[in-house]
Amino acid sequence: MAGLCKTLTSVLFEYDTSKVVHIQSKTIGIINRLIQLSIICYVIIYVIIYEKGYQDTQKPYSSVTTKVKGVSSTNLTPELNDSFPLYNGIHVWDSADYIVPPEENGAFFVMTNMIITPDQSQGACPEDPDLTDVKCYNDSDCEAMEPTHYGHGIKTGRCVKADRGDKPHLKVCEIYAWCPVEIDELPMQHFNLSPGVPLLETENFTVLIKNSVQFPKFKQSGRNIPSDRDPSYLKKCTYDPDKDPHCPIIKLGTIVKEAGEDYKTLAYKGGVMGIIINWDCDFDPLTYSCEPKYSFRRLDDVEAPIAPGYNFRFARYYEKDGKLHRTLFKAYGIRYVVLVYGQGGRFSVVPLFLNLGSGLALLGIATVLCDIVVLYFMKRKTYYRSKKYQVVNDPDDDDERGHLLYTDEKK
C-alpha cells in the first residue's frame, strides 16, 4: 500500500519540463541538418510543387451521354427443317436492335450473343426437363397450380412426355406458360454458328461519348469534345491511345483490347467493361490545362466459377391470328460503364499556409530522431543521458532532503 501511495504521489506531484542541451558534435550535427533538409525538400518539392499543395481543389460534377453506331448481320439457317419465324436467313441488326435498353445512365449495353425462342404464345406445354423438380411418372407427381422452381410457369396437374432431350420415355410436368419454353443452351441449338458469337462484328462498332464536367467553386467547365477543332473533326477521327488520344469516338474492340481482354472470348457470354475518364485540371492562368484522359479495364470477375458473364432476357411482342405472340431473347453482351473521376485546382493562400505549417511541424521529427541516436547509439550515450535528464527536488516539500541538498551544494 505504501508503494502504491508513493507511486501516486510521484505521478500527481511531479512536473516535467524541457531542457535545452547544446551538444557540440559534428556527427549528430550533420545527422540533424540532413533530416531537416530532407523534411524541407519533402514539403517544398513533393507536397507544394508535385502535389500542388498551394491549390484549393474540387471534384467535378459530371454528365455522360453515349451513342453507338454500327451494323451487323446474322444468317440463322436451321440445320433441321423446322421453321424459325422472322429471323430465318440473312437478318440485319442495327443499333435499335442490339442496344438494349436504348438509354442508360452513364452506361450502355451491346448484345453480342443470344438465345432466341421464337413464336411463343400463352398455353400449356411440357416444362424444361433439365429442371430438377419437374420429372414425373404420373399426374399425382404434378400438383396443380404450383409454380416450378426456377422454371417457366405453373403446373397444370398433368404428367406428359417431354418435348426435348435424349430420353424418349422421359416425362415432365405440364405447365401454363409462354410456349414452347426456352432452350437455355449456348450456342443456339439447330443452327450453324461456327464462331458461336452471332454478332461478332460489334467489335468494329463505335461509341461517341459526350462528357461534360463542371467545377462551380472555380466557375469553370469542360467538355471531352475539343472545342478548337473544326466541325468535321468528329466525322473523321477515331480514338487511338498514341495518335489521337482525345477523340471521343472509340471502337468497342479498342476498349476491350486496351483492357487486355479478347473480344471474341468476352462476347460469347458477356461481361462488364469500364471506360474511365479522368479530368486533372489546373486553373492557374500560367499553367492552365483541363483535358480528359481515357483508360479502360474489365469490371466483372473474369475467373468467376459461378454465373460468369452478363445476360438478361427481353421480349418483342406481336399479334398473330388474333392472339398475342412474342419472340423471347436471352441477350448476352458487354455492358460498358462510363466512370468519370478527376479534380480541379487553383491557387489559394489557405491550403498553401496549411501545408507550410504542417511542414514546419514535421521539423520536430529531427529533434526526436537525433535524441534517439544520442541517447541509444552514440559511444558516450551514458554521459549524454546524464546531461539530458536532471531531477530537481523542491526543498519546501522535504526540509531534511532540502537541507542535505543545500549542504551538498556548499561542498
XYZ file of C-alpha atoms in Angstrom, residues 37-361:
325
model
C 16.908 19.204 -45.150
C 15.032 16.026 -46.126
C 11.854 17.268 -44.458
C 12.135 20.687 -46.120
C 12.699 19.080 -49.550
C 9.728 16.768 -48.997
C 7.439 19.671 -48.113
C 8.561 22.002 -50.912
C 9.181 19.561 -53.778
C 6.555 16.879 -53.133
C 3.771 18.495 -51.102
C 3.843 22.036 -52.508
C 5.081 21.558 -56.088
C 4.312 17.961 -57.158
C 1.041 17.544 -55.242
C 0.156 21.213 -55.829
C -0.315 21.895 -52.158
C -0.755 25.572 -52.973
C -4.113 24.926 -54.675
C -7.677 24.717 -53.458
C -9.380 21.711 -55.092
C -12.810 20.412 -56.068
C -14.183 17.180 -57.569
C -16.110 17.625 -60.839
C -19.859 17.421 -61.387
C -20.298 15.239 -64.461
C -22.854 14.198 -67.073
C -22.381 11.484 -69.710
C -24.330 10.553 -72.845
C -23.421 7.873 -75.385
C -24.368 6.961 -78.942
C -23.393 3.635 -80.538
C -23.215 3.155 -84.304
C -22.668 0.054 -86.413
C -24.457 -2.645 -88.391
C -24.161 -6.410 -88.042
C -25.890 -9.373 -89.670
C -26.793 -12.976 -88.928
C -27.679 -15.911 -91.156
C -29.607 -18.190 -88.822
C -30.284 -21.041 -91.249
C -31.703 -24.092 -89.446
C -29.765 -27.314 -89.770
C -33.090 -29.105 -89.420
C -36.216 -28.416 -91.443
C -38.087 -26.691 -88.641
C -39.124 -23.074 -89.098
C -37.594 -20.102 -87.339
C -40.147 -17.330 -87.820
C -38.969 -13.786 -88.506
C -35.233 -14.472 -88.106
C -34.505 -17.088 -90.793
C -31.798 -16.326 -93.335
C -29.883 -13.065 -93.529
C -31.018 -10.625 -90.858
C -29.506 -7.162 -90.367
C -29.078 -5.797 -86.845
C -28.627 -2.073 -86.269
C -28.277 -0.020 -83.084
C -32.036 -0.139 -82.430
C -31.795 -3.953 -82.282
C -28.652 -4.645 -80.255
C -28.632 -1.648 -77.848
C -30.909 -2.794 -75.028
C -32.232 -0.700 -73.350
C -31.872 2.254 -75.736
C -30.635 4.594 -72.981
C -28.942 4.109 -69.599
C -27.438 6.483 -67.072
C -23.694 6.543 -67.719
C -23.675 3.136 -69.417
C -24.773 1.196 -72.488
C -25.228 -2.482 -73.370
C -24.300 -4.087 -76.696
C -25.763 -7.523 -77.425
C -23.166 -9.884 -78.897
C -24.732 -13.322 -78.447
C -28.259 -14.579 -77.960
C -30.679 -17.415 -77.469
C -33.837 -16.752 -79.486
C -37.068 -18.538 -78.647
C -39.470 -17.605 -81.463
C -43.232 -17.590 -81.735
C -44.163 -18.105 -78.091
C -47.780 -17.807 -77.017
C -49.772 -18.382 -73.835
C -50.782 -22.021 -73.434
C -49.934 -25.393 -71.892
C -46.739 -27.264 -72.761
C -44.092 -29.549 -71.192
C -41.632 -27.920 -68.813
C -37.881 -27.982 -69.456
C -36.676 -31.499 -68.439
C -33.322 -30.092 -67.259
C -35.048 -28.684 -64.163
C -34.840 -30.853 -61.051
C -38.414 -30.765 -59.741
C -40.439 -31.339 -62.923
C -39.764 -35.009 -63.757
C -42.758 -37.246 -63.056
C -44.309 -40.697 -63.538
C -47.996 -39.876 -63.228
C -50.313 -36.919 -62.706
C -50.129 -37.180 -58.915
C -46.491 -36.055 -59.088
C -47.586 -32.701 -60.528
C -49.611 -30.633 -58.085
C -51.925 -28.319 -59.998
C -51.312 -24.545 -59.838
C -47.931 -24.989 -58.178
C -45.134 -22.869 -59.727
C -41.985 -24.658 -60.847
C -38.839 -23.597 -59.004
C -36.550 -21.637 -61.330
C -38.879 -22.714 -64.129
C -41.136 -21.094 -66.682
C -44.696 -21.414 -65.428
C -47.363 -23.013 -63.222
C -48.139 -26.748 -63.231
C -51.412 -27.873 -64.813
C -51.570 -31.115 -62.819
C -50.765 -33.361 -65.797
C -47.680 -35.529 -66.398
C -46.787 -35.511 -70.098
C -44.000 -36.622 -72.414
C -41.067 -34.216 -72.673
C -40.712 -32.364 -75.982
C -36.896 -32.401 -75.918
C -33.980 -34.418 -74.588
C -32.289 -37.695 -75.486
C -34.569 -39.953 -73.438
C -37.685 -40.839 -75.482
C -39.744 -42.010 -72.495
C -38.910 -39.078 -70.214
C -41.968 -37.437 -68.670
C -42.275 -33.993 -67.127
C -44.982 -31.853 -65.607
C -47.063 -29.803 -67.990
C -47.223 -26.068 -67.255
C -49.182 -22.967 -68.147
C -46.582 -20.663 -69.675
C -45.299 -18.929 -72.763
C -44.923 -21.982 -75.001
C -42.721 -23.554 -76.167
C -40.343 -22.888 -73.283
C -36.823 -21.630 -73.857
C -33.909 -23.968 -74.627
C -31.277 -22.312 -72.450
C -28.079 -23.507 -74.149
C -25.232 -21.761 -75.944
C -24.680 -21.704 -78.829
C -28.282 -21.866 -80.056
C -29.263 -25.412 -80.978
C -30.045 -26.463 -84.551
C -28.108 -23.569 -86.092
C -24.691 -23.472 -87.691
C -22.908 -20.686 -85.809
C -19.260 -21.515 -86.380
C -17.725 -18.857 -84.083
C -20.530 -19.228 -81.536
C -20.964 -15.438 -81.469
C -23.680 -14.244 -83.900
C -22.878 -10.524 -83.545
C -19.092 -10.669 -83.543
C -18.972 -7.684 -85.931
C -19.811 -5.469 -82.960
C -16.060 -5.340 -82.343
C -15.857 -2.690 -85.072
C -18.801 -0.632 -83.797
C -18.042 2.828 -82.445
C -19.391 4.782 -79.496
C -19.482 8.559 -79.257
C -19.045 9.614 -75.631
C -20.132 13.127 -74.707
C -18.904 14.075 -71.254
C -19.350 17.483 -69.636
C -17.818 18.462 -66.289
C -18.269 21.497 -64.068
C -16.259 22.983 -61.191
C -18.662 25.506 -59.589
C -16.139 26.631 -56.958
C -13.878 27.986 -59.694
C -16.650 28.827 -62.199
C -15.028 26.512 -64.735
C -16.411 23.819 -67.040
C -15.056 21.389 -69.610
C -16.129 19.020 -72.372
C -14.380 15.981 -73.802
C -15.085 17.100 -77.385
C -12.268 19.526 -78.282
C -13.706 22.987 -78.914
C -10.757 24.143 -81.009
C -11.382 21.617 -83.798
C -13.407 22.178 -86.970
C -16.997 20.814 -87.187
C -15.905 17.916 -89.413
C -13.478 16.599 -86.761
C -15.928 14.034 -85.369
C -16.643 12.660 -88.844
C -13.076 11.528 -89.410
C -11.490 10.894 -86.003
C -11.253 7.604 -84.120
C -9.675 7.213 -80.707
C -6.119 5.939 -80.711
C -4.063 5.969 -77.489
C -0.990 7.166 -79.391
C -2.194 9.074 -82.473
C -5.459 10.647 -81.289
C -5.938 10.191 -77.511
C -8.590 12.930 -77.232
C -11.064 11.724 -79.872
C -14.397 10.872 -78.161
C -15.307 8.248 -80.793
C -13.960 4.875 -79.664
C -14.156 1.425 -81.252
C -15.643 -1.195 -78.944
C -12.828 -3.545 -79.906
C -10.272 -0.928 -78.862
C -11.879 -0.647 -75.422
C -11.623 -4.397 -74.873
C -8.113 -4.626 -76.320
C -6.755 -1.758 -74.201
C -8.154 -3.530 -71.125
C -6.111 -6.613 -72.012
C -9.093 -8.799 -72.950
C -10.010 -10.859 -76.025
C -13.182 -9.600 -77.700
C -14.369 -12.962 -79.050
C -13.989 -14.653 -75.667
C -15.700 -11.781 -73.866
C -18.546 -11.574 -76.391
C -19.515 -15.249 -76.047
C -21.032 -14.943 -72.565
C -20.681 -11.226 -71.970
C -19.073 -9.110 -69.300
C -18.743 -5.594 -67.911
C -16.164 -3.102 -69.172
C -15.219 0.224 -67.621
C -14.489 3.356 -69.648
C -12.642 5.610 -67.210
C -12.395 9.334 -67.937
C -10.038 11.256 -65.684
C -10.014 15.066 -65.527
C -6.875 16.528 -63.922
C -7.449 20.270 -64.294
C -5.180 23.171 -63.360
C -6.987 26.527 -63.454
C -3.988 28.731 -62.641
C -3.533 31.257 -65.502
C 0.124 30.445 -66.198
C -0.272 26.648 -66.160
C -3.888 26.244 -67.329
C -4.792 22.754 -68.551
C -8.005 20.746 -68.489
C -8.168 17.725 -70.799
C -9.631 14.254 -70.262
C -7.565 11.082 -70.245
C -9.152 7.743 -71.158
C -8.343 4.352 -69.708
C -10.137 1.011 -69.828
C -10.477 -2.052 -67.633
C -12.743 -5.042 -67.093
C -15.006 -4.626 -64.079
C -16.580 -8.067 -63.600
C -14.768 -11.122 -62.239
C -13.038 -12.926 -65.102
C -12.403 -16.053 -63.007
C -15.908 -16.336 -61.514
C -16.710 -20.087 -61.256
C -20.457 -19.465 -60.851
C -22.677 -17.302 -63.081
C -19.911 -15.792 -65.226
C -20.575 -13.173 -67.880
C -23.549 -10.858 -68.289
C -27.015 -11.613 -69.686
C -30.695 -10.785 -69.336
C -33.965 -11.502 -71.141
C -36.329 -9.285 -73.084
C -39.225 -9.936 -75.458
C -40.747 -8.431 -78.597
C -44.498 -8.831 -78.886
C -46.767 -9.071 -81.910
C -50.271 -10.229 -82.805
C -50.909 -13.369 -84.841
C -54.352 -14.773 -85.656
C -55.905 -12.535 -83.038
C -53.597 -13.897 -80.314
C -50.637 -12.306 -78.542
C -47.286 -13.824 -79.501
C -43.737 -12.942 -78.621
C -40.131 -13.673 -79.525
C -38.009 -14.151 -76.407
C -34.354 -13.120 -76.392
C -31.804 -14.156 -73.841
C -29.229 -11.466 -74.585
C -25.561 -11.982 -73.840
C -23.323 -8.996 -74.323
C -20.965 -6.397 -72.970
C -22.122 -3.650 -70.650
C -19.912 -0.571 -70.881
C -19.912 1.662 -67.803
C -18.520 5.190 -68.118
C -16.792 6.274 -64.894
C -15.726 9.906 -64.505
C -13.100 10.913 -61.953
C -10.886 13.923 -61.539
C -10.001 17.068 -59.673
C -9.678 20.745 -60.448
C -7.417 23.147 -58.574
C -6.492 26.828 -58.367
C -4.035 28.818 -56.227
C -5.207 29.733 -52.730
C -3.224 31.019 -49.750
C -5.207 28.917 -47.263
C -4.017 25.446 -48.386
C -0.529 26.879 -49.010
C -0.163 28.112 -45.421
C -1.730 24.942 -44.027
C 0.779 22.760 -45.864
C 3.696 25.002 -44.899
C 2.583 24.926 -41.261
C 2.326 21.146 -41.342
C 5.795 21.002 -42.858
C 7.280 23.181 -40.127
C 5.690 20.926 -37.527
